């Protein structure tokens, strides 16, 4: 939080002038009838998206020239807030004069950009971006109806954040490449989850198929598994500091078995590893002496030094051995 | 003309209240805890303000009414102190509240849940109020506190506080009520109903923002939320905000003198507005029976018109109203009170709250009626939901699952 966050601005203050103007006077609001389209020799397409129960719904009308596939007339009706009405109006404007194949490439980002007064200033506050997403989806629906295909066939990838149009594969790649561990980091790197926030976790404005928290957890799990697998394959030659606790204890035991334990047993003693704790400066290995070692005078001097030296040499310079 | 119809959010400070406050900013500015004359000069005014607040809610001299910064502080104080006194260091672990409380209660309850407290959130019925007998069934030996608002901020519905208070007394459970929407609007008599704690806020009854109070029934212990000096008898530290205390006392006195008469005047205008809107605009309905509402409140739902869009058009006509529905708030959720009373999700996105005050005029009511109708007609002409169009060849609209 900072000075500018201490006092929340009105949502309306963050609307661009274009949003305000189109909300007050939408240019393409209305309907197109079968008769009107037929009189022009065109095909009428009517597509609905959203639902009143979600707070946003839109109906898109297209009059398409069947010979050229050009959208010659376009109108909309919308149930929603100012952003939804302005986005629907701009979306309708952007469709005009384009072929259906060209129109299907219009995204909610294009709609939002077209609503900006200046290129660098968003047209709407972050939480309202979802209202422009509806415009993207209804175009796909209309194109699907015109071409007789499912609207989802226009979507090549699974989109997790519709506001920022970030795909599942992009998210997985960015998390792995940058070793991201929090949702905030994912948002900083990709913008996913930075707008209406529905995709972050369940309980937002609308239910989603994928949530960032789950994707992050899954990818982190995959990364850990890969790391463990790599460590296992590398055996003791692997990165000790990157090992899990169990791997560390096993590695320490292996070094002790190979280099130390035989000498302790010869003198009637032994040792066991109690715990391993990672610190910033040291990796502390807690051991307990058994048998003759537990009362031996050199257990805190020469023997201890020999154990620590062997572990440092074989595993990590950061190791510190602490008898308890 | 511009018309303010958002008096459940806050109210204009009455000019007489401002006048009463003014000397204590510039002339009698001494710290009332000082020994010298500069400090003690304000004592009579503070004493008068305290008398005004006690009289307004019929508190006894042995009760405590402690000035706070607002009702949010008062609500936090009760909930967190009961947690400390009765749950953290006691045998109980349960609090009962409702699904429709103000966020200062609900958020605090969520915080307490994170600390391990069990919280029961009671649903409301189709009138938007909790059933006292249902509440009774949720009280157990582990229940430390019941917190139920006196009147709802969105619907104006008045809760059965007397009945709930009797149940709590019978069961030996502490009872807190957020009285913010009731005090100054309807008669509030803490002798006639059993409440242990009641929160109030001055800016809801034409007093200044930044001053509230907590009523604490005689004998009830409550750890202070703010530790420091021994102000307010050690209950709440911080130098007394003299001008605001004086303003709160004056405002509360003005609001409660002849309150029945004021209620009749406000409700007459409210009813005329409500009748006209329902008559002139088809497919509208209001929430809750009038007789059980605060006299100034209407929550009206308009089929096919999303809340923020309506608020936008009203604002363009210089009418200030409010909505708790989607897109007007940060979380974009439907109106939670509307959902709680069983309205479908579409209607829950259409609620507009109009809240009058004793300063609302007949001309203002007429102005709102005219412009409300115009706004609804414009937005319905755009609305895909309300459009009188043929069924789509493309099939049904996409459903969206709400949480």
XYZ file of C-alpha atoms in Angstrom:
727
model
C 0.000 0.000 0.000
C 1.147 3.545 -0.622
C -0.073 7.120 -0.418
C -2.255 6.779 -3.478
C -3.975 3.699 -2.046
C -4.979 5.316 1.236
C -8.070 6.831 -0.251
C -9.928 4.772 -2.850
C -10.984 6.590 -5.996
C -14.433 6.054 -7.422
C -14.596 3.343 -10.059
C -16.169 5.865 -12.371
C -13.164 8.164 -12.108
C -11.120 5.442 -13.761
C -13.371 5.153 -16.818
C -11.980 6.718 -19.982
C -13.929 9.467 -21.687
C -14.747 7.010 -24.451
C -16.293 4.593 -21.964
C -18.314 7.417 -20.446
C -19.458 8.686 -23.820
C -20.488 5.264 -25.122
C -22.257 4.438 -21.872
C -24.335 7.577 -22.204
C -24.868 7.267 -25.950
C -24.171 3.829 -27.358
C -23.900 4.086 -31.149
C -24.797 0.556 -32.141
C -27.433 -0.364 -29.605
C -30.509 -1.987 -31.111
C -31.740 -4.998 -33.033
C -31.662 -6.318 -36.589
C -34.624 -8.300 -37.846
C -34.738 -11.216 -40.275
C -36.683 -9.003 -42.662
C -34.042 -6.264 -42.637
C -31.234 -8.727 -43.259
C -33.169 -10.523 -46.016
C -33.962 -7.212 -47.735
C -30.218 -6.641 -48.063
C -29.618 -10.184 -49.231
C -27.717 -10.908 -46.038
C -27.788 -13.594 -43.389
C -28.813 -12.643 -39.846
C -26.812 -14.006 -36.924
C -27.971 -13.487 -33.334
C -25.676 -14.640 -30.550
C -26.086 -14.451 -26.782
C -23.355 -14.633 -24.192
C -23.225 -14.234 -20.442
C -26.229 -14.421 -18.198
C -28.244 -11.949 -16.210
C -27.533 -14.088 -13.157
C -23.855 -13.207 -13.576
C -24.657 -9.519 -13.777
C -23.566 -9.247 -17.414
C -25.175 -10.505 -20.606
C -24.958 -9.422 -24.234
C -26.856 -10.175 -27.446
C -24.980 -9.536 -30.688
C -26.683 -9.118 -34.083
C -24.704 -9.524 -37.302
C -25.896 -8.995 -40.831
C -23.381 -10.957 -42.921
C -23.030 -10.885 -46.724
C -23.014 -14.605 -47.601
C -20.893 -14.064 -50.708
C -18.085 -12.038 -49.100
C -18.501 -13.077 -45.442
C -18.322 -9.366 -44.593
C -20.268 -8.118 -41.560
C -22.242 -5.275 -43.135
C -24.340 -4.339 -40.130
C -23.967 -5.020 -36.437
C -26.043 -4.156 -33.359
C -26.136 -5.198 -29.716
C -28.270 -5.364 -26.607
C -26.644 -5.596 -23.203
C -27.551 -6.184 -19.585
C -24.738 -4.833 -17.512
C -22.846 -1.968 -16.029
C -21.390 1.025 -17.853
C -18.295 -0.912 -18.875
C -20.362 -3.755 -20.288
C -22.473 -1.400 -22.375
C -19.459 0.601 -23.647
C -17.479 -2.586 -24.382
C -20.390 -4.094 -26.263
C -20.766 -0.926 -28.296
C -17.046 -0.802 -29.159
C -16.997 -4.512 -29.953
C -19.905 -4.007 -32.353
C -18.076 -1.087 -33.963
C -14.905 -3.176 -34.415
C -16.842 -5.959 -36.152
C -18.299 -3.684 -38.818
C -16.754 -4.082 -42.272
C -14.671 -7.085 -41.271
C -15.075 -10.604 -42.579
C -16.186 -13.179 -40.048
C -12.666 -14.653 -40.048
C -11.207 -11.232 -39.319
C -13.774 -10.476 -36.636
C -13.092 -13.697 -34.793
C -9.558 -12.455 -34.151
C -10.858 -9.457 -32.121
C -10.057 -9.987 -28.457
C -11.221 -8.269 -25.301
C -7.805 -6.633 -25.179
C -8.513 -5.044 -28.583
C -11.847 -3.784 -27.276
C -10.283 -2.334 -24.141
C -7.457 -0.727 -26.126
C -9.969 0.845 -28.492
C -11.764 2.331 -25.497
C -8.636 4.081 -24.209
C -8.257 7.827 -24.530
C -4.482 7.517 -24.518
C -2.518 4.354 -25.312
C -0.861 4.068 -21.918
C -3.873 4.601 -19.676
C -6.332 1.716 -19.212
C -9.918 2.475 -20.198
C -11.392 0.803 -17.145
C -10.217 -0.138 -13.624
C -8.765 -3.662 -13.303
C -11.820 -5.232 -11.737
C -13.954 -4.178 -14.706
C -11.872 -5.903 -17.369
C -14.149 -8.929 -17.220
C -16.895 -6.831 -18.798
C -14.892 -6.602 -22.016
C -14.275 -10.353 -22.013
C -17.932 -10.903 -22.740
C -17.450 -8.977 -25.997
C -14.711 -11.383 -27.061
C -16.786 -14.435 -26.287
C -19.939 -13.307 -28.042
C -17.995 -12.736 -31.275
C -16.774 -16.346 -31.161
C -20.339 -17.445 -30.544
C -21.618 -15.454 -33.538
C -18.821 -16.683 -35.809
C -19.520 -20.250 -34.728
C -23.191 -19.840 -35.609
C -22.336 -18.380 -39.014
C -19.840 -21.115 -39.861
C -21.822 -23.917 -38.248
C -19.038 -24.850 -35.852
C -18.567 -24.812 -32.109
C -17.362 -21.455 -30.749
C -14.616 -23.270 -28.863
C -13.065 -24.340 -32.158
C -11.734 -20.785 -32.519
C -9.834 -21.111 -29.291
C -6.496 -22.761 -29.833
C -5.419 -22.752 -26.228
C -6.944 -23.122 -22.794
C -7.348 -19.566 -21.491
C -7.029 -19.311 -17.711
C -7.242 -15.511 -17.328
C -9.687 -14.176 -19.863
C -9.164 -10.541 -18.861
C -5.479 -10.687 -19.792
C -5.875 -13.641 -22.197
C -3.181 -15.749 -20.584
C -3.135 -19.428 -21.498
C -2.505 -22.446 -19.318
C 0.648 -23.373 -21.229
C 2.080 -19.851 -20.854
C 1.443 -19.878 -17.131
C 3.130 -23.244 -16.659
C 6.121 -22.171 -18.691
C 6.564 -18.843 -16.879
C 6.258 -20.442 -13.434
C 8.914 -23.023 -14.299
C 11.332 -20.734 -16.089
C 11.257 -18.092 -13.376
C 10.862 -20.427 -10.406
C 7.757 -18.504 -9.250
C 6.297 -19.475 -5.910
C 3.435 -17.042 -5.240
C 0.319 -15.965 -7.129
C 1.460 -12.355 -6.793
C 4.628 -13.224 -8.689
C 2.587 -14.986 -11.378
C 0.464 -11.840 -11.756
C 3.563 -9.636 -11.942
C 5.081 -11.787 -14.696
C 1.961 -12.498 -16.774
C -0.814 -10.056 -15.694
C -3.018 -13.135 -15.124
C -5.229 -12.512 -12.098
C -4.534 -8.800 -12.166
C -7.948 -7.709 -13.336
C -11.279 -9.132 -12.161
C -9.396 -11.724 -10.056
C -11.901 -14.515 -10.777
C -9.106 -16.818 -11.951
C -7.025 -16.570 -8.783
C -9.029 -18.892 -6.554
C -12.586 -20.173 -6.171
C -15.089 -17.701 -4.726
C -14.675 -14.817 -7.142
C -17.127 -13.248 -9.524
C -17.584 -16.406 -11.557
C -16.555 -20.034 -11.382
C -13.551 -20.968 -13.515
C -12.240 -24.281 -14.765
C -8.661 -23.436 -13.829
C -7.402 -21.327 -10.929
C -3.950 -19.809 -10.533
C -3.514 -21.228 -7.024
C -4.076 -24.771 -8.331
C -1.894 -24.289 -11.392
C 0.893 -22.889 -9.241
C 0.608 -25.774 -6.766
C 0.599 -28.351 -9.562
C 3.600 -26.846 -11.324
C 5.527 -26.488 -8.062
C 4.773 -30.140 -7.297
C 5.994 -31.126 -10.747
C 9.121 -29.054 -10.233
C 9.815 -30.685 -6.858
C 9.307 -34.141 -8.326
C 11.689 -33.342 -11.148
C 14.231 -32.030 -8.665
C 13.974 -35.136 -6.513
C 14.209 -37.355 -9.518
C 17.298 -35.522 -10.682
C 18.820 -35.754 -7.220
C 18.076 -39.477 -7.048
C 19.604 -40.047 -10.451
C 22.681 -38.042 -9.495
C 23.035 -40.071 -6.271
C 25.412 -38.564 -3.741
C 26.927 -36.491 -6.449
C 23.688 -34.473 -6.563
C 23.153 -31.030 -5.069
C 23.006 -31.780 -1.333
C 21.581 -28.410 -0.425
C 18.669 -28.910 -2.852
C 17.769 -32.320 -1.422
C 14.721 -32.985 0.685
C 15.170 -33.726 4.389
C 14.855 -37.472 3.850
C 17.364 -37.361 1.007
C 19.782 -35.389 3.166
C 19.561 -37.881 6.035
C 20.062 -40.769 3.646
C 23.078 -39.076 2.085
C 24.600 -38.324 5.514
C 24.030 -41.907 6.650
C 25.702 -43.170 3.482
C 28.780 -41.011 4.113
C 28.891 -42.068 7.774
C 28.532 -45.758 6.787
C 31.334 -45.535 4.262
C 33.765 -43.381 6.186
C 33.090 -43.227 9.910
C 30.889 -45.892 11.408
C 33.365 -48.759 11.052
C 35.901 -46.930 13.236
C 33.350 -46.149 15.910
C 32.171 -49.754 16.051
C 35.738 -50.963 16.400
C 35.921 -49.018 19.665
C 32.531 -50.304 20.875
C 30.590 -47.193 19.926
C 28.280 -45.847 17.231
C 26.213 -42.800 16.261
C 22.873 -41.910 14.762
C 21.577 -38.908 12.888
C 18.767 -37.221 14.853
C 17.804 -34.284 12.628
C 18.980 -31.909 9.916
C 18.073 -28.224 9.925
C 18.757 -25.774 7.098
C 19.916 -22.318 8.140
C 21.186 -19.415 6.106
C 24.801 -19.943 7.119
C 24.915 -23.614 8.187
C 23.204 -26.890 7.587
C 23.129 -28.293 11.118
C 23.362 -32.076 11.482
C 22.282 -33.222 14.932
C 23.775 -36.543 15.970
C 23.687 -38.729 19.065
C 26.599 -40.919 20.114
C 25.812 -44.482 21.076
C 27.677 -47.104 23.141
C 31.254 -46.267 24.108
C 31.175 -43.077 22.063
C 28.626 -41.497 24.357
C 31.124 -41.271 27.207
C 34.265 -40.858 25.142
C 36.388 -37.756 25.741
C 37.184 -37.292 22.057
C 33.511 -37.382 21.009
C 33.413 -33.592 21.194
C 36.844 -33.044 19.703
C 38.701 -35.420 17.339
C 35.793 -37.752 16.536
C 33.447 -34.869 15.989
C 35.975 -33.155 13.747
C 36.436 -36.345 11.692
C 32.672 -36.750 11.177
C 32.194 -33.115 10.211
C 35.207 -33.124 7.884
C 33.948 -36.229 6.067
C 30.468 -34.770 5.621
C 31.865 -31.429 4.427
C 34.092 -33.092 1.923
C 31.464 -35.455 0.531
C 28.299 -33.333 0.772
C 28.557 -29.620 1.593
C 30.878 -27.052 3.156
C 27.899 -25.629 4.996
C 27.508 -28.691 7.220
C 27.990 -28.237 10.951
C 27.733 -31.298 13.209
C 26.192 -30.834 16.625
C 26.195 -33.737 19.126
C 23.265 -33.809 21.559
C -31.882 20.327 -8.829
C -29.739 17.702 -7.156
C -31.204 15.159 -4.787
C -29.428 13.148 -2.144
C -31.108 9.795 -1.551
C -28.246 7.956 0.115
C -28.884 8.792 3.757
C -28.224 5.224 4.938
C -24.621 5.754 3.817
C -24.229 9.099 5.501
C -26.180 12.276 6.160
C -25.756 15.992 5.860
C -24.494 17.539 9.106
C -27.305 19.645 10.458
C -26.369 23.370 10.500
C -27.383 23.573 14.156
C -24.951 20.738 14.893
C -22.157 22.563 13.077
C -22.931 25.679 15.070
C -22.780 23.753 18.339
C -19.416 22.275 17.392
C -17.665 25.413 16.156
C -16.559 26.999 19.476
C -14.704 23.845 20.405
C -12.426 24.046 17.374
C -11.173 27.563 17.893
C -12.270 29.103 21.198
C -12.544 26.302 23.719
C -9.854 24.068 22.333
C -8.220 23.032 25.603
C -7.618 19.389 26.406
C -10.516 18.455 28.685
C -8.152 16.351 30.794
C -6.038 19.374 31.646
C -6.389 20.967 35.055
C -6.389 24.546 33.866
C -9.341 26.633 32.709
C -8.581 26.108 29.023
C -9.288 22.420 29.507
C -12.083 22.545 32.024
C -13.999 25.133 29.994
C -15.340 22.376 27.756
C -16.581 20.187 30.613
C -20.144 21.549 30.712
C -20.549 20.966 26.962
C -19.211 17.402 27.210
C -21.486 16.697 30.144
C -24.428 18.025 28.182
C -23.534 15.872 25.173
C -23.292 12.808 27.404
C -26.704 13.612 28.869
C -28.125 13.993 25.365
C -26.815 10.591 24.268
C -27.979 8.840 27.442
C -31.415 10.395 27.138
C -31.765 9.565 23.447
C -31.527 5.823 24.048
C -32.913 5.804 27.605
C -29.676 4.523 29.136
C -29.509 4.469 32.926
C -26.913 6.523 34.800
C -25.143 3.308 35.761
C -24.663 2.202 32.171
C -21.583 3.214 30.227
C -21.762 4.989 26.885
C -18.247 5.403 25.602
C -17.404 7.623 22.655
C -15.472 5.908 19.880
C -14.410 6.974 16.393
C -17.285 5.193 14.636
C -19.515 2.130 14.749
C -16.830 0.053 13.037
C -14.599 0.651 16.042
C -17.455 -0.127 18.419
C -18.282 -3.367 16.611
C -14.636 -4.421 16.553
C -14.298 -3.551 20.215
C -17.147 -5.794 21.325
C -16.240 -8.778 19.155
C -12.510 -8.724 19.805
C -12.849 -8.046 23.512
C -15.376 -10.839 23.969
C -12.896 -13.062 22.167
C -10.127 -12.015 24.566
C -12.258 -12.064 27.727
C -14.551 -15.024 27.193
C -12.946 -17.216 24.547
C -9.170 -16.834 24.637
C -9.107 -16.864 28.425
C -12.382 -18.633 29.079
C -14.369 -21.745 28.452
C -16.456 -20.580 25.478
C -15.613 -20.647 21.794
C -18.758 -19.710 19.866
C -20.242 -16.496 18.442
C -23.571 -16.179 16.611
C -24.238 -13.471 14.064
C -26.172 -13.141 10.779
C -25.314 -13.345 7.089
C -26.430 -9.759 6.508
C -24.426 -7.849 9.086
C -22.300 -4.849 8.196
C -18.765 -5.745 7.003
C -17.330 -4.380 10.271
C -19.056 -7.299 12.011
C -18.661 -9.923 9.293
C -14.986 -9.174 8.614
C -14.196 -9.214 12.312
C -15.996 -12.551 12.653
C -13.944 -13.919 9.744
C -10.804 -12.711 11.519
C -11.922 -14.419 14.728
C -12.599 -17.643 12.818
C -8.971 -17.557 11.718
C -8.067 -17.385 15.415
C -10.056 -20.552 16.073
C -13.431 -19.152 17.123
C -16.550 -20.972 15.899
C -18.932 -18.518 14.264
C -22.492 -19.272 13.181
C -23.863 -16.994 10.438
C -27.647 -17.115 10.625
C -29.593 -16.803 7.360
C -32.517 -14.388 7.007
C -36.041 -15.150 5.903
C -37.829 -13.801 2.814
C -38.424 -10.535 4.673
C -34.708 -10.201 5.244
C -34.718 -10.682 9.039
C -33.542 -13.482 11.318
C -36.005 -15.635 13.174
C -35.425 -15.242 16.914
C -36.554 -18.767 17.703
C -34.178 -20.174 15.107
C -31.418 -18.192 16.773
C -32.370 -19.761 20.105
C -31.740 -23.229 18.665
C -28.156 -22.319 17.812
C -27.189 -21.108 21.299
C -25.117 -23.651 23.196
C -23.134 -23.738 26.449
C -20.147 -22.624 24.376
C -21.821 -19.499 22.996
C -20.127 -16.349 24.252
C -21.921 -13.680 22.223
C -24.832 -13.035 19.891
C -24.371 -10.073 17.531
C -27.429 -9.081 15.496
C -28.024 -5.698 13.859
C -31.046 -3.646 14.969
C -31.945 -2.616 11.407
C -30.448 -3.572 8.065
C -28.575 -0.931 6.105
C -29.766 -2.078 2.674
C -33.365 -3.070 3.235
C -34.135 -1.011 6.333
C -35.752 -4.113 7.824
C -36.007 -3.982 11.618
C -34.878 -7.126 13.427
C -36.690 -8.679 16.442
C -34.214 -7.216 18.910
C -36.515 -7.376 21.931
C -37.181 -11.096 21.426
C -33.525 -11.866 20.739
C -32.482 -9.904 23.823
C -34.862 -11.889 26.004
C -33.539 -15.163 24.644
C -29.941 -14.096 25.263
C -30.772 -12.979 28.794
C -32.559 -16.266 29.479
C -29.604 -18.256 28.131
C -26.976 -16.127 29.887
C -25.339 -15.106 26.615
C -23.999 -11.634 25.904
C -25.971 -9.706 23.275
C -24.523 -7.025 21.026
C -26.498 -5.097 18.452
C -25.179 -2.852 15.723
C -27.675 -0.046 16.144
C -26.256 2.181 13.429
C -29.303 2.124 11.168
C -31.777 2.298 14.024
C -30.528 5.018 16.365
C -31.997 8.371 15.369
C -34.437 6.786 12.897
C -36.716 4.735 15.113
C -37.290 4.713 18.887
C -34.411 2.937 20.624
C -34.865 2.253 24.322
C -32.189 0.104 25.922
C -34.302 -0.209 29.072
C -37.158 -1.741 27.118
C -34.992 -4.288 25.338
C -32.177 -6.326 26.761
C -28.935 -5.493 24.981
C -25.531 -5.673 26.624
C -23.766 -3.646 23.966
C -24.985 -1.350 21.194
C -22.941 0.444 18.532
C -23.939 3.777 17.001
C -22.467 6.366 14.682
C -23.189 10.111 14.552
C -22.989 10.606 10.804
C -26.083 8.449 10.287
C -28.305 10.996 12.051
C -26.970 14.331 10.763
C -23.959 14.435 13.048
C -20.314 14.571 11.991
C -18.282 11.670 10.578
C -15.567 10.268 12.803
C -17.511 9.981 16.045
C -19.532 7.073 17.364
C -20.328 5.426 20.662
C -20.718 2.090 22.330
C -23.433 1.480 24.893
C -22.347 -0.965 27.599
C -24.976 -2.223 30.031
C -24.269 -1.658 33.676
C -21.848 -4.206 35.049
C -20.627 -5.639 31.781
C -16.874 -6.021 31.644
C -15.180 -5.359 28.335
C -11.442 -5.102 27.807
C -10.473 -1.836 26.139
C -9.476 -2.010 22.496
C -7.300 1.085 22.861
C -4.982 1.141 25.864
C -3.343 4.329 26.990
C -4.454 6.926 29.486
C -7.529 6.760 31.625
C -9.904 8.535 29.292
C -13.544 7.477 29.332
C -12.982 5.804 32.688
C -10.197 3.665 31.227
C -12.583 2.123 28.731
C -11.241 3.911 25.667
C -8.065 5.947 25.597
C -7.315 8.887 23.357
C -7.865 12.583 23.956
C -11.567 13.375 23.883
C -12.741 14.710 20.528
C -14.674 17.528 22.124
C -16.270 19.237 19.087
C -17.411 15.886 17.677
C -18.758 14.681 21.014
C -20.707 17.923 21.309
C -21.906 17.462 17.712
C -23.001 13.895 18.301
C -24.977 14.843 21.393
C -26.703 17.691 19.618
C -27.454 15.621 16.513
C -28.874 12.739 18.504
C -31.051 15.035 20.557
C -32.391 16.667 17.395
C -33.055 13.299 15.775
C -34.874 11.783 18.717
C -37.014 14.666 19.944
C -40.532 14.005 18.638
C -39.168 11.033 16.735
C -42.630 9.574 16.062
C -43.602 12.774 14.288
C -40.401 12.796 12.250
C -40.891 9.137 11.333
C -44.410 9.814 10.122
C -43.223 12.663 7.940
C -40.334 10.707 6.388
C -42.313 7.524 5.862
C -45.110 9.479 4.153
C -42.630 10.727 1.563
C -40.980 7.319 1.335
C -44.316 5.615 0.760
C -45.348 8.120 -1.887
C -42.052 7.582 -3.704
C -42.320 3.833 -3.447
C -45.948 3.721 -4.581
C -45.178 5.933 -7.579
C -42.173 3.903 -8.705
C -44.026 0.605 -8.399
C -47.032 2.011 -10.227
C -45.214 3.833 -13.023
C -42.524 1.275 -13.763
C -43.592 -2.274 -14.596
C -41.636 -5.304 -13.410
C -40.288 -3.708 -10.257
C -40.580 -4.795 -6.654
C -39.388 -3.616 -3.278
C -37.960 -5.674 -0.453
C -39.637 -6.067 2.925
C -42.915 -4.948 4.402
C -43.032 -1.205 5.047
C -44.281 -1.521 8.604
C -41.170 -3.462 9.538
C -38.716 -1.119 7.833
C -36.959 2.012 9.009
C -39.164 4.828 7.738
C -36.666 6.183 5.224
C -35.558 3.142 3.212
C -36.550 1.573 -0.107
C -34.649 -1.235 -1.794
C -36.153 -1.498 -5.241
C -35.341 -4.092 -7.855
C -35.926 -3.394 -11.525
C -36.099 -6.330 -13.922
C -33.618 -5.971 -16.778
C -31.669 -3.027 -15.358
C -28.285 -3.732 -13.815
C -27.584 -1.791 -10.626
C -24.514 0.186 -11.599
C -26.035 1.190 -14.939
C -29.028 2.552 -13.050
C -26.829 4.349 -10.567
C -24.936 5.882 -13.486
C -28.055 7.317 -15.057
C -29.359 8.570 -11.717
C -26.024 10.256 -11.108
C -26.256 11.905 -14.522
C -29.569 13.304 -13.326
C -27.843 14.548 -10.122
C -29.520 11.935 -7.931
C -27.310 10.234 -5.369
C -28.443 6.688 -4.564
C -26.660 3.451 -3.882
C -26.414 -0.171 -4.831
C -24.685 -3.119 -3.274
C -25.016 -5.083 -6.458
C -22.480 -6.249 -9.000
C -20.032 -3.839 -10.573
C -20.710 -1.046 -8.096
C -18.423 -2.633 -5.578
C -14.930 -3.998 -5.793
C -15.909 -7.629 -5.460
C -18.483 -7.538 -8.278
C -20.777 -9.851 -6.390
C -24.540 -9.735 -6.506
C -26.335 -7.956 -3.678
C -25.764 -10.301 -0.737
C -28.863 -9.199 1.130
C -30.993 -9.775 -1.955
C -29.518 -13.251 -2.354
C -30.033 -13.939 1.343
C -33.737 -13.198 1.067
C -34.025 -15.602 -1.835
C -34.046 -13.257 -4.852
C -32.708 -14.852 -8.028
C -29.272 -13.808 -9.211
C -30.565 -11.581 -11.980
C -32.682 -9.546 -9.575
C -29.839 -9.500 -7.090
C -27.860 -7.518 -9.659
C -30.570 -4.893 -9.997
C -31.172 -3.518 -6.512
C -31.151 0.245 -5.985
C -31.365 1.665 -2.486
C -33.092 4.991 -1.965
C -32.781 6.337 1.558
C -34.467 9.590 2.576
C -33.904 11.903 5.499
C -35.990 14.373 7.454
C -34.698 17.021 5.045
C -36.021 15.282 1.919
C -38.693 17.460 0.305
C -41.773 16.642 -1.737
C -40.188 18.368 -4.731
C -37.181 16.099 -4.449
C -39.422 13.050 -4.334
C -41.185 14.229 -7.509
C -37.837 14.827 -9.200
C -36.638 11.302 -8.361
C -39.871 9.748 -9.617
C -39.510 11.495 -13.009
C -35.848 10.745 -13.527
C -36.018 7.227 -12.171
C -38.613 6.366 -14.791
C -36.563 7.977 -17.569
C -33.432 6.088 -16.551
C -35.235 2.754 -16.418
C -36.715 3.301 -19.865
C -33.335 4.148 -21.406
C -31.545 1.210 -19.829
C -34.319 -1.209 -20.672
C -34.098 -0.090 -24.313
C -30.471 -1.276 -24.279
C -31.089 -4.325 -22.125
C -30.717 -7.756 -23.657
C -32.492 -9.106 -20.636
C -35.556 -6.906 -20.931
C -35.596 -6.716 -24.765
C -38.826 -7.818 -26.349
C -37.088 -9.796 -29.079
C -37.514 -13.124 -30.750
C -35.740 -16.149 -29.306
C -32.207 -16.387 -30.574
C -31.458 -18.840 -33.379
C -28.185 -19.498 -31.613
C -29.805 -21.064 -28.600
C -29.601 -20.250 -24.930
C -27.300 -17.773 -23.296
C -24.327 -19.099 -21.441
C -24.953 -19.884 -17.825
C -22.527 -18.765 -15.168
C -22.201 -20.430 -11.854
C -22.074 -18.001 -8.990
C -20.338 -18.775 -5.755
